[in-house]
Coordinates of N, CA and C in Angstrom, one line a residue:
M132 N 140.3 93.7 136.9 CA 141.1 92.6 137.0 C 141.0 91.8 135.7
K133 N 142.1 91.3 135.1 CA 142.1 90.6 133.9 C 141.5 89.2 134.1
T134 N 140.6 88.9 133.1 CA 139.9 87.6 133.2 C 140.9 86.5 132.7
L135 N 141.0 85.4 133.5 CA 141.8 84.3 133.2 C 141.2 83.5 132.1
R136 N 142.0 83.2 131.1 CA 141.5 82.4 129.9 C 142.2 81.1 129.9
I137 N 141.4 80.0 130.2 CA 141.9 78.7 130.2 C 141.5 77.9 129.0
H138 N 142.5 77.2 128.4 CA 142.2 76.3 127.3 C 142.6 74.9 127.7
Y139 N 141.8 73.9 127.4 CA 142.2 72.6 127.7 C 142.1 71.6 126.5
L140 N 143.0 70.7 126.6 CA 143.1 69.7 125.5 C 142.5 68.4 126.0
Q141 N 141.5 67.9 125.3 CA 140.8 66.7 125.8 C 141.0 65.6 124.7
H142 N 141.4 64.4 125.2 CA 141.8 63.3 124.3 C 140.7 62.3 124.1
V143 N 139.8 62.1 125.1 CA 138.7 61.2 125.0 C 137.5 61.9 125.7
S144 N 136.3 61.4 125.4 CA 135.1 62.1 125.9 C 134.9 61.9 127.4
F145 N 135.5 60.9 128.0 CA 135.2 60.6 129.4 C 136.3 61.1 130.3
E146 N 137.3 61.9 129.8 CA 138.3 62.5 130.7 C 138.3 64.0 130.5
G147 N 137.4 64.6 131.2 CA 137.2 66.1 131.2 C 137.9 66.7 132.4
L148 N 137.5 68.0 132.7 CA 138.2 68.7 133.7 C 137.9 68.2 135.2
G149 N 136.9 67.5 135.4 CA 136.6 67.0 136.7 C 136.4 68.2 137.7
S150 N 137.1 68.1 138.8 CA 137.0 69.1 139.9 C 137.6 70.5 139.4
I151 N 138.4 70.5 138.4 CA 139.0 71.7 137.9 C 137.9 72.7 137.4
E152 N 136.8 72.1 136.9 CA 135.7 72.9 136.4 C 135.1 73.8 137.5
T153 N 135.0 73.2 138.7 CA 134.4 74.0 139.8 C 135.3 75.1 140.1
W154 N 136.7 74.9 140.1 CA 137.6 76.0 140.3 C 137.5 77.1 139.3
T155 N 137.4 76.7 138.0 CA 137.2 77.8 137.0 C 136.0 78.6 137.2
Q156 N 134.9 78.0 137.7 CA 133.7 78.8 137.9 C 133.9 79.7 139.1
K157 N 134.5 79.2 140.2 CA 134.8 80.1 141.4 C 135.6 81.3 141.0
N158 N 136.5 81.1 140.0 CA 137.5 82.2 139.7 C 137.1 82.9 138.4
N159 N 135.8 82.7 138.0 CA 135.3 83.5 136.8 C 136.2 83.4 135.6
A160 N 136.8 82.3 135.4 CA 137.7 82.1 134.3 C 136.8 81.7 133.0
T161 N 137.3 82.1 131.9 CA 136.7 81.6 130.6 C 137.4 80.3 130.2
V162 N 136.6 79.4 129.7 CA 137.1 78.1 129.4 C 136.8 77.7 128.0
S163 N 137.8 77.3 127.3 CA 137.6 76.8 125.9 C 138.3 75.4 125.8
V164 N 138.0 74.7 124.8 CA 138.5 73.3 124.7 C 138.8 72.9 123.3
T165 N 139.8 72.1 123.1 CA 140.1 71.4 121.8 C 139.9 69.9 122.1
R166 N 138.8 69.4 121.5 CA 138.6 67.9 121.6 C 139.3 67.2 120.5
L167 N 140.5 66.8 120.8 CA 141.3 66.2 119.8 C 140.7 65.0 119.1
F168 N 139.9 64.2 119.9 CA 139.3 63.0 119.3 C 138.2 63.4 118.3
Q169 N 137.8 64.6 118.3 CA 136.9 65.1 117.2 C 137.6 65.9 116.2
N170 N 138.9 65.9 116.2 CA 139.7 66.7 115.2 C 139.4 68.2 115.3
D171 N 139.2 68.7 116.5 CA 139.0 70.2 116.6 C 140.4 70.9 116.3
Q172 N 140.3 72.1 115.9 CA 141.5 72.9 115.6 C 142.1 73.4 116.9
L173 N 143.4 73.5 116.9 CA 144.1 74.1 118.1 C 144.0 75.6 118.0
P174 N 143.9 76.3 119.1 CA 143.8 77.8 119.0 C 145.1 78.5 118.8
Q175 N 145.1 79.7 118.5 CA 146.2 80.6 118.4 C 146.8 80.8 119.8
Q176 N 148.1 81.0 119.9 CA 148.7 81.2 121.3 C 148.2 82.4 122.0
D177 N 147.8 83.4 121.3 CA 147.3 84.6 122.0 C 145.8 84.5 122.5
A178 N 145.2 83.3 122.3 CA 143.8 83.2 122.6 C 143.6 82.6 124.0
F179 N 144.7 82.3 124.7 CA 144.6 81.7 126.1 C 145.8 82.1 126.9
D180 N 145.6 82.0 128.3 CA 146.6 82.3 129.3 C 147.2 80.9 129.8
W181 N 146.3 80.0 130.1 CA 146.7 78.7 130.7 C 146.3 77.6 129.7
L182 N 147.1 76.6 129.7 CA 146.8 75.4 129.0 C 146.8 74.2 129.9
I183 N 145.7 73.5 129.9 CA 145.5 72.3 130.7 C 145.4 71.1 129.8
I184 N 146.2 70.1 130.0 CA 146.3 68.9 129.1 C 145.8 67.7 129.9
M185 N 144.7 67.1 129.5 CA 144.0 66.1 130.2 C 144.7 64.7 129.9
G186 N 144.1 63.7 130.6 CA 144.6 62.3 130.3 C 144.0 61.6 129.2
G187 N 144.3 60.4 129.0 CA 143.7 59.6 128.0 C 144.4 58.2 127.9
P188 N 143.7 57.2 127.4 CA 144.3 55.8 127.4 C 145.4 55.6 126.3
M189 N 145.6 56.5 125.4 CA 146.6 56.3 124.4 C 148.0 56.6 124.9
N190 N 149.0 56.2 124.2 CA 150.4 56.5 124.5 C 150.8 57.7 123.6
I191 N 151.8 58.5 124.1 CA 152.2 59.7 123.3 C 152.9 59.3 122.0
Y192 N 153.4 58.0 121.9 CA 154.1 57.6 120.7 C 153.3 56.8 119.8
Q193 N 151.9 56.9 119.9 CA 151.0 56.2 119.0 C 150.5 57.1 117.8
D194 N 151.4 57.8 117.2 CA 151.0 58.7 116.1 C 150.3 57.9 115.0
H195 N 150.6 56.7 114.8 CA 150.0 55.9 113.7 C 148.5 55.7 114.0
L196 N 148.1 55.7 115.2 CA 146.7 55.5 115.6 C 146.0 56.8 115.9
F197 N 146.8 57.8 116.3 CA 146.2 59.1 116.6 C 147.0 60.2 116.0
P198 N 146.7 60.5 114.7 CA 147.5 61.4 113.9 C 147.7 62.8 114.5
W199 N 146.7 63.2 115.3 CA 146.8 64.6 115.9 C 147.9 64.8 117.0
L200 N 148.5 63.6 117.4 CA 149.5 63.7 118.5 C 150.7 64.6 118.1
A201 N 151.1 64.5 116.9 CA 152.3 65.3 116.5 C 152.0 66.8 116.6
A202 N 150.9 67.2 116.1 CA 150.5 68.7 116.2 C 150.3 69.1 117.7
E203 N 149.8 68.2 118.5 CA 149.6 68.5 119.9 C 150.9 68.7 120.6
R204 N 151.8 67.8 120.3 CA 153.2 67.9 121.0 C 153.8 69.2 120.6
A205 N 153.7 69.6 119.3 CA 154.3 70.9 118.9 C 153.6 72.1 119.6
F206 N 152.3 72.0 119.7 CA 151.5 73.0 120.4 C 151.9 73.2 121.8
I207 N 152.1 72.1 122.5 CA 152.5 72.1 123.9 C 153.8 72.8 124.1
K208 N 154.8 72.4 123.2 CA 156.1 72.9 123.3 C 156.1 74.4 123.1
E209 N 155.3 74.9 122.1 CA 155.2 76.3 121.8 C 154.6 77.0 123.0
S210 N 153.6 76.4 123.6 CA 152.9 77.1 124.8 C 153.9 77.2 125.9
I211 N 154.8 76.2 126.2 CA 155.8 76.4 127.2 C 156.8 77.5 126.8
N212 N 157.2 77.5 125.6 CA 158.2 78.5 125.1 C 157.6 79.9 125.2
N213 N 156.3 80.0 125.1 CA 155.6 81.3 125.3 C 155.2 81.7 126.7
S214 N 155.8 80.9 127.6 CA 155.6 81.2 129.1 C 154.2 81.1 129.6
K215 N 153.4 80.3 128.9 CA 152.1 80.0 129.4 C 152.1 79.2 130.7
V216 N 151.1 79.3 131.6 CA 151.0 78.4 132.7 C 150.4 77.1 132.0
V217 N 151.1 76.0 132.3 CA 150.8 74.7 131.6 C 150.6 73.6 132.7
L218 N 149.5 73.0 132.7 CA 149.3 71.9 133.7 C 148.9 70.6 132.9
G219 N 149.7 69.5 133.1 CA 149.4 68.3 132.4 C 149.1 67.2 133.4
I220 N 148.1 66.4 133.1 CA 147.6 65.3 134.0 C 147.7 64.0 133.3
C221 N 148.5 63.0 133.8 CA 148.6 61.7 133.3 C 149.2 61.7 131.9
L222 N 148.5 61.4 130.9 CA 149.0 61.6 129.5 C 149.5 63.0 129.3
G223 N 148.8 64.0 129.8 CA 149.2 65.4 129.7 C 150.6 65.6 130.3
A224 N 150.9 65.0 131.4 CA 152.2 65.1 132.0 C 153.3 64.5 131.1
Q225 N 153.0 63.3 130.5 CA 153.9 62.7 129.6 C 154.2 63.5 128.4
L226 N 153.1 64.2 127.9 CA 153.3 65.1 126.8 C 154.2 66.3 127.1
I227 N 154.1 66.8 128.3 CA 155.0 67.9 128.8 C 156.4 67.4 128.9
A228 N 156.6 66.2 129.5 CA 158.0 65.7 129.6 C 158.6 65.5 128.2
D229 N 157.8 65.0 127.2 CA 158.3 64.9 125.8 C 158.6 66.3 125.3
A230 N 157.8 67.3 125.5 CA 158.1 68.6 125.0 C 159.4 69.2 125.6
L231 N 159.7 68.7 126.8 CA 160.9 69.2 127.5 C 162.1 68.3 127.2
G232 N 162.0 67.4 126.3 CA 163.1 66.6 125.8 C 163.3 65.3 126.4
E233 N 162.4 64.8 127.2 CA 162.5 63.5 127.9 C 161.7 62.4 127.1
K234 N 162.2 61.2 127.0 CA 161.5 60.1 126.4 C 160.5 59.5 127.4
V235 N 159.4 59.2 126.9 CA 158.3 58.5 127.7 C 158.4 57.0 127.4
Y236 N 158.3 56.2 128.4 CA 158.5 54.8 128.3 C 157.6 54.0 129.3
S237 N 157.5 52.7 129.1 CA 156.7 51.9 130.0 C 157.3 51.9 131.4
N238 N 156.5 52.1 132.4 CA 157.0 51.9 133.8 C 157.0 50.5 134.1
A239 N 157.8 50.1 135.1 CA 158.0 48.7 135.5 C 156.6 48.2 136.0
E240 N 155.8 49.0 136.6 CA 154.5 48.6 137.1 C 153.4 49.6 136.6
K241 N 152.3 49.0 136.3 CA 151.1 49.9 136.1 C 150.5 50.3 137.4
E242 N 150.1 51.5 137.5 CA 149.4 52.0 138.7 C 147.9 52.3 138.4
I243 N 147.0 51.6 138.9 CA 145.6 51.9 138.7 C 144.9 51.7 140.0
G244 N 144.4 52.8 140.6 CA 143.7 52.8 141.8 C 144.2 53.8 142.8
W245 N 143.8 53.7 144.0 CA 144.1 54.6 145.1 C 145.4 54.2 145.8
F246 N 146.5 54.9 145.6 CA 147.8 54.6 146.2 C 148.5 55.9 146.6
P247 N 149.3 55.9 147.7 CA 149.9 57.1 148.2 C 151.0 57.6 147.4
V248 N 151.2 58.9 147.3 CA 152.3 59.6 146.8 C 153.0 60.5 147.9
S249 N 154.3 60.7 147.7 CA 155.0 61.5 148.7 C 155.5 62.8 148.0
F250 N 155.2 63.9 148.5 CA 155.7 65.2 147.9 C 157.1 65.5 148.4
M251 N 157.9 65.9 147.5 CA 159.4 66.2 147.7 C 159.6 67.6 148.3
K252 N 159.3 67.7 149.6 CA 159.3 69.0 150.2 C 160.6 69.8 150.0
D253 N 161.7 69.1 150.1 CA 163.0 69.8 150.0 C 163.2 70.4 148.6
N254 N 162.5 70.0 147.6 CA 162.6 70.6 146.3 C 161.7 71.7 146.0
L255 N 160.8 72.1 146.9 CA 159.7 73.0 146.7 C 160.0 74.4 147.3
D256 N 159.4 75.4 146.7 CA 159.4 76.7 147.3 C 158.5 76.8 148.5
D257 N 158.6 77.8 149.3 CA 157.9 77.9 150.6 C 156.4 77.8 150.4
D258 N 155.9 78.5 149.4 CA 154.5 78.5 149.2 C 153.9 77.1 148.9
L259 N 154.7 76.3 148.0 CA 154.2 75.0 147.7 C 154.4 74.0 149.0
K260 N 155.4 74.2 149.7 CA 155.6 73.5 150.9 C 154.4 73.6 151.9
E261 N 153.8 74.8 151.9 CA 152.7 75.1 152.8 C 151.4 74.4 152.3
I262 N 151.2 74.4 151.0 CA 149.9 73.9 150.5 C 149.9 72.4 150.2
L263 N 151.0 71.8 150.0 CA 151.1 70.4 149.6 C 151.4 69.5 150.9
P264 N 150.7 68.4 151.0 CA 150.9 67.5 152.2 C 152.2 66.7 152.0
E265 N 152.6 66.1 153.1 CA 153.8 65.2 153.0 C 153.4 64.0 152.1
E266 N 152.2 63.5 152.4 CA 151.8 62.3 151.7 C 150.3 62.4 151.4
L267 N 149.8 61.8 150.3 CA 148.4 61.9 150.0 C 148.1 60.7 149.1
T268 N 147.0 60.0 149.5 CA 146.5 58.9 148.7 C 145.7 59.5 147.5
V269 N 146.1 59.2 146.3 CA 145.6 59.8 145.1 C 145.1 58.7 144.1
M270 N 144.4 59.1 143.1 CA 143.9 58.2 142.1 C 144.9 58.1 140.9
H271 N 145.3 56.9 140.6 CA 146.3 56.7 139.5 C 145.6 55.9 138.4
W272 N 146.0 56.1 137.2 CA 145.6 55.3 136.1 C 146.6 55.4 134.9
H273 N 147.8 54.9 135.1 CA 148.9 55.0 134.1 C 149.8 53.8 134.1
G274 N 150.4 53.6 132.9 CA 151.4 52.6 132.8 C 152.8 53.1 132.3
D275 N 152.8 54.3 131.8 CA 154.0 54.9 131.3 C 154.6 55.8 132.3
T276 N 155.9 56.2 132.1 CA 156.6 57.2 132.9 C 157.6 57.9 132.1
F277 N 158.5 58.7 132.8 CA 159.5 59.4 132.1 C 160.6 59.8 133.2
N278 N 161.7 60.2 132.7 CA 162.7 60.8 133.6 C 162.5 62.2 133.9
L279 N 163.1 62.8 134.9 CA 162.9 64.2 135.2 C 163.6 65.1 134.2
P280 N 162.8 66.0 133.5 CA 163.4 66.8 132.5 C 164.5 67.8 133.1
K281 N 165.5 68.1 132.3 CA 166.5 69.0 132.7 C 165.9 70.4 133.1
G282 N 166.3 70.9 134.3 CA 165.9 72.1 134.8 C 164.6 72.1 135.6
A283 N 164.0 70.9 135.6 CA 162.7 70.7 136.4 C 163.0 70.3 137.8
S284 N 162.1 70.7 138.7 CA 162.2 70.3 140.1 C 161.3 69.1 140.3
H285 N 161.8 68.0 140.9 CA 161.1 66.8 141.2 C 160.0 67.1 142.3
L286 N 158.8 66.9 142.0 CA 157.7 67.3 142.8 C 157.2 66.2 143.7
V287 N 157.1 64.9 143.1 CA 156.4 63.9 143.9 C 156.8 62.5 143.3
Q288 N 156.7 61.5 144.2 CA 157.0 60.1 143.8 C 156.1 59.2 144.5
S289 N 156.1 57.9 144.1 CA 155.3 56.9 144.7 C 156.2 55.6 144.8
K290 N 155.7 54.6 145.5 CA 156.5 53.4 145.6 C 156.7 52.7 144.2
A291 N 155.7 52.8 143.4 CA 155.7 52.1 142.1 C 156.3 53.0 141.0
C292 N 156.4 54.3 141.2 CA 156.9 55.2 140.1 C 157.6 56.3 140.7
K293 N 158.9 56.4 140.4 CA 159.7 57.5 141.0 C 159.3 58.9 140.5
T294 N 159.1 59.1 139.2 CA 158.8 60.4 138.7 C 157.3 60.5 138.5
Q295 N 156.7 60.9 139.6 CA 155.2 61.1 139.5 C 154.8 62.5 139.1
G296 N 155.8 63.4 139.2 CA 155.5 64.8 138.8 C 156.6 65.8 139.0
F297 N 156.5 66.9 138.3 CA 157.6 67.9 138.4 C 157.0 69.3 138.1
I298 N 157.8 70.3 138.5 CA 157.5 71.7 138.2 C 158.7 72.3 137.4
Y299 N 158.4 73.0 136.4 CA 159.4 73.6 135.5 C 159.1 75.1 135.4
N300 N 160.2 75.9 135.7 CA 160.1 77.4 135.6 C 158.9 78.0 136.4
N301 N 158.5 77.3 137.4 CA 157.4 77.7 138.3 C 156.1 77.9 137.6
K302 N 156.0 77.5 136.3 CA 154.7 77.7 135.6 C 154.2 76.5 134.9
V303 N 155.0 75.5 134.8 CA 154.7 74.2 134.2 C 154.6 73.1 135.2
V304 N 153.5 72.5 135.3 CA 153.3 71.4 136.3 C 152.9 70.1 135.6
A305 N 153.5 69.0 135.9 CA 153.2 67.7 135.3 C 152.9 66.8 136.4
L306 N 151.7 66.1 136.4 CA 151.3 65.2 137.4 C 150.9 63.9 136.7
Q307 N 151.5 62.8 137.1 CA 151.1 61.5 136.5 C 149.8 61.0 137.0
F308 N 149.4 61.5 138.2 CA 148.2 61.0 138.8 C 147.1 62.0 138.7
H309 N 145.9 61.7 139.3 CA 144.7 62.5 139.1 C 144.2 63.1 140.4
L310 N 144.4 64.4 140.5 CA 143.9 65.1 141.7 C 142.5 65.7 141.3
E311 N 142.1 65.7 140.1 CA 140.8 66.2 139.6 C 139.7 65.2 139.6
T312 N 140.0 64.0 139.9 CA 139.0 62.9 139.8 C 137.9 63.1 140.8
T313 N 136.7 62.9 140.3 CA 135.4 62.9 141.1 C 134.8 61.5 141.0
A314 N 133.9 61.3 141.9 CA 133.2 59.9 141.9 C 132.6 59.7 140.5
E315 N 132.1 60.7 139.9 CA 131.5 60.5 138.5 C 132.5 60.3 137.5
S316 N 133.6 61.0 137.5 CA 134.6 60.9 136.4 C 135.3 59.5 136.6
L317 N 135.5 59.0 137.8 CA 136.1 57.7 138.0 C 135.2 56.6 137.4
K318 N 133.9 56.7 137.6 CA 133.0 55.7 137.0 C 133.2 55.7 135.4
G319 N 133.4 56.9 134.8 CA 133.7 57.0 133.4 C 134.9 56.2 133.0
L320 N 136.0 56.4 133.8 CA 137.2 55.7 133.5 C 137.0 54.2 133.6
I321 N 136.4 53.8 134.6 CA 136.2 52.3 134.8 C 135.3 51.7 133.7
E322 N 134.3 52.5 133.3 CA 133.4 52.0 132.2 C 134.1 51.9 130.9
N323 N 135.1 52.8 130.6 CA 135.7 52.9 129.3 C 137.1 52.2 129.3
C324 N 137.7 52.0 130.4 CA 139.1 51.5 130.4 C 139.2 50.3 131.4
G325 N 138.1 49.7 131.7 CA 138.0 48.6 132.6 C 138.9 47.4 132.2
D326 N 139.1 47.3 130.9 CA 140.0 46.1 130.4 C 141.4 46.2 130.9
E327 N 141.8 47.4 131.4 CA 143.2 47.5 132.0 C 143.3 47.1 133.4
I328 N 142.1 46.8 134.0 CA 142.1 46.3 135.4 C 142.5 44.8 135.4
T329 N 143.7 44.5 135.6 CA 144.2 43.1 135.6 C 144.9 42.9 136.9
D330 N 145.5 41.7 137.1 CA 146.2 41.4 138.3 C 147.5 42.2 138.4
G331 N 147.8 42.8 139.5 CA 149.1 43.5 139.6 C 149.2 44.1 141.0
E332 N 150.4 44.3 141.5 CA 150.6 44.8 142.9 C 150.0 46.1 143.1
F333 N 150.0 47.0 142.0 CA 149.5 48.3 142.1 C 148.3 48.6 141.2
I334 N 147.5 47.5 141.1 CA 146.2 47.6 140.4 C 145.1 47.2 141.3
Q335 N 144.1 48.0 141.6 CA 143.0 47.7 142.4 C 141.8 47.2 141.6
S336 N 140.9 46.6 142.2 CA 139.6 46.2 141.6 C 138.7 47.5 141.4
A337 N 137.8 47.4 140.5 CA 136.9 48.5 140.2 C 136.1 48.8 141.5
D338 N 135.7 47.7 142.2 CA 134.9 48.0 143.5 C 135.7 48.7 144.5
S339 N 137.0 48.4 144.6 CA 137.9 49.1 145.6 C 138.0 50.5 145.2
M340 N 138.2 50.8 143.9 CA 138.3 52.2 143.5 C 137.1 53.0 143.8
V341 N 135.9 52.4 143.4 CA 134.7 53.2 143.6 C 134.4 53.4 145.1
A342 N 134.9 52.5 146.0 CA 134.7 52.6 147.4 C 135.7 53.7 148.0
G343 N 136.6 54.2 147.2 CA 137.5 55.2 147.8 C 136.8 56.4 148.3
T344 N 137.4 56.9 149.4 CA 136.8 58.1 150.1 C 137.6 59.3 150.1
N345 N 138.6 59.4 149.2 CA 139.6 60.5 149.3 C 139.4 61.6 148.2
F346 N 138.2 61.6 147.6 CA 137.9 62.6 146.6 C 138.0 64.0 147.1
S347 N 137.5 64.3 148.3 CA 137.5 65.6 148.8 C 138.9 66.1 149.1
A348 N 139.8 65.2 149.5 CA 141.2 65.5 149.8 C 142.0 65.8 148.5
I349 N 141.8 65.0 147.5 CA 142.5 65.2 146.3 C 142.0 66.5 145.6
N350 N 140.7 66.7 145.6 CA 140.2 67.9 144.9 C 140.6 69.1 145.6
A351 N 140.7 69.1 147.0 CA 141.2 70.3 147.7 C 142.6 70.5 147.4
T352 N 143.4 69.5 147.2 CA 144.8 69.7 146.9 C 145.0 70.3 145.5
M353 N 144.1 69.8 144.5 CA 144.1 70.4 143.2 C 143.7 71.9 143.3
E354 N 142.7 72.2 144.1 CA 142.3 73.6 144.2 C 143.5 74.5 144.8
N355 N 144.2 74.0 145.8 CA 145.4 74.7 146.3 C 146.4 74.9 145.3
L356 N 146.7 73.9 144.5 CA 147.7 74.0 143.4 C 147.3 75.0 142.4
L357 N 146.0 75.0 142.0 CA 145.6 76.0 141.0 C 145.6 77.4 141.5
N358 N 145.3 77.6 142.8 CA 145.4 78.9 143.4 C 146.9 79.4 143.4
H359 N 147.8 78.4 143.7 CA 149.2 78.8 143.6 C 149.6 79.2 142.2
L360 N 149.2 78.5 141.2 CA 149.5 78.9 139.8 C 148.9 80.2 139.5
K361 N 147.7 80.5 140.0 CA 147.1 81.8 139.7 C 147.9 83.0 140.1
H362 N 148.7 82.8 141.2 CA 149.5 83.9 141.7 C 150.6 84.2 140.7
S363 N 151.0 83.3 139.8 CA 152.0 83.5 138.8 C 151.4 84.1 137.5
F364 N 150.1 84.3 137.5 CA 149.4 84.8 136.3 C 149.4 86.3 136.3

């Protein structure tokens, strides 16, 4: 059996793979990383099968502050064109939307904390309908959004943000929210991005977030989604 080679793009030290790392170990995948914040080099396209793009507090249009963004955007577009399995989370989802020709812009509301999302069952194939719930309370930490790219299937929405995620060509998945979050990784977010916790209808306090008990449910959903993508590998 061919070994699955996963490469991920990391934008800040405190946003790593989270629960995805456990899945890679279970599936004997090899894992490599480009730490963009350390100016690591991007790999050749033939060096990996899957690309996972993590989150980060920056915006995709802040090239003046993060010069590596331009090369990253081009790399993601090339990976999609080469029919790689691509998974983007939060900032990663926004970068995928950009690669598919959609503008990323500020959402009317910031979402930070545990809030429910609804999966668009009518837009999904039978396998995804089976593994994804109707509704799930997930961890959010984003202020930007995007419109649905041409040719993509609308996957999920929330009260505060219509386009929470999509699937493109059955191989590219973009999620604005975090299914990979663990109790440990959430603490890292709060420690490093706590200044974003302000008053807002869809912003929870740090204490409320830490008290959340849905880690096992979101991590299980992430595992199911990764298993689904593996079938296309």
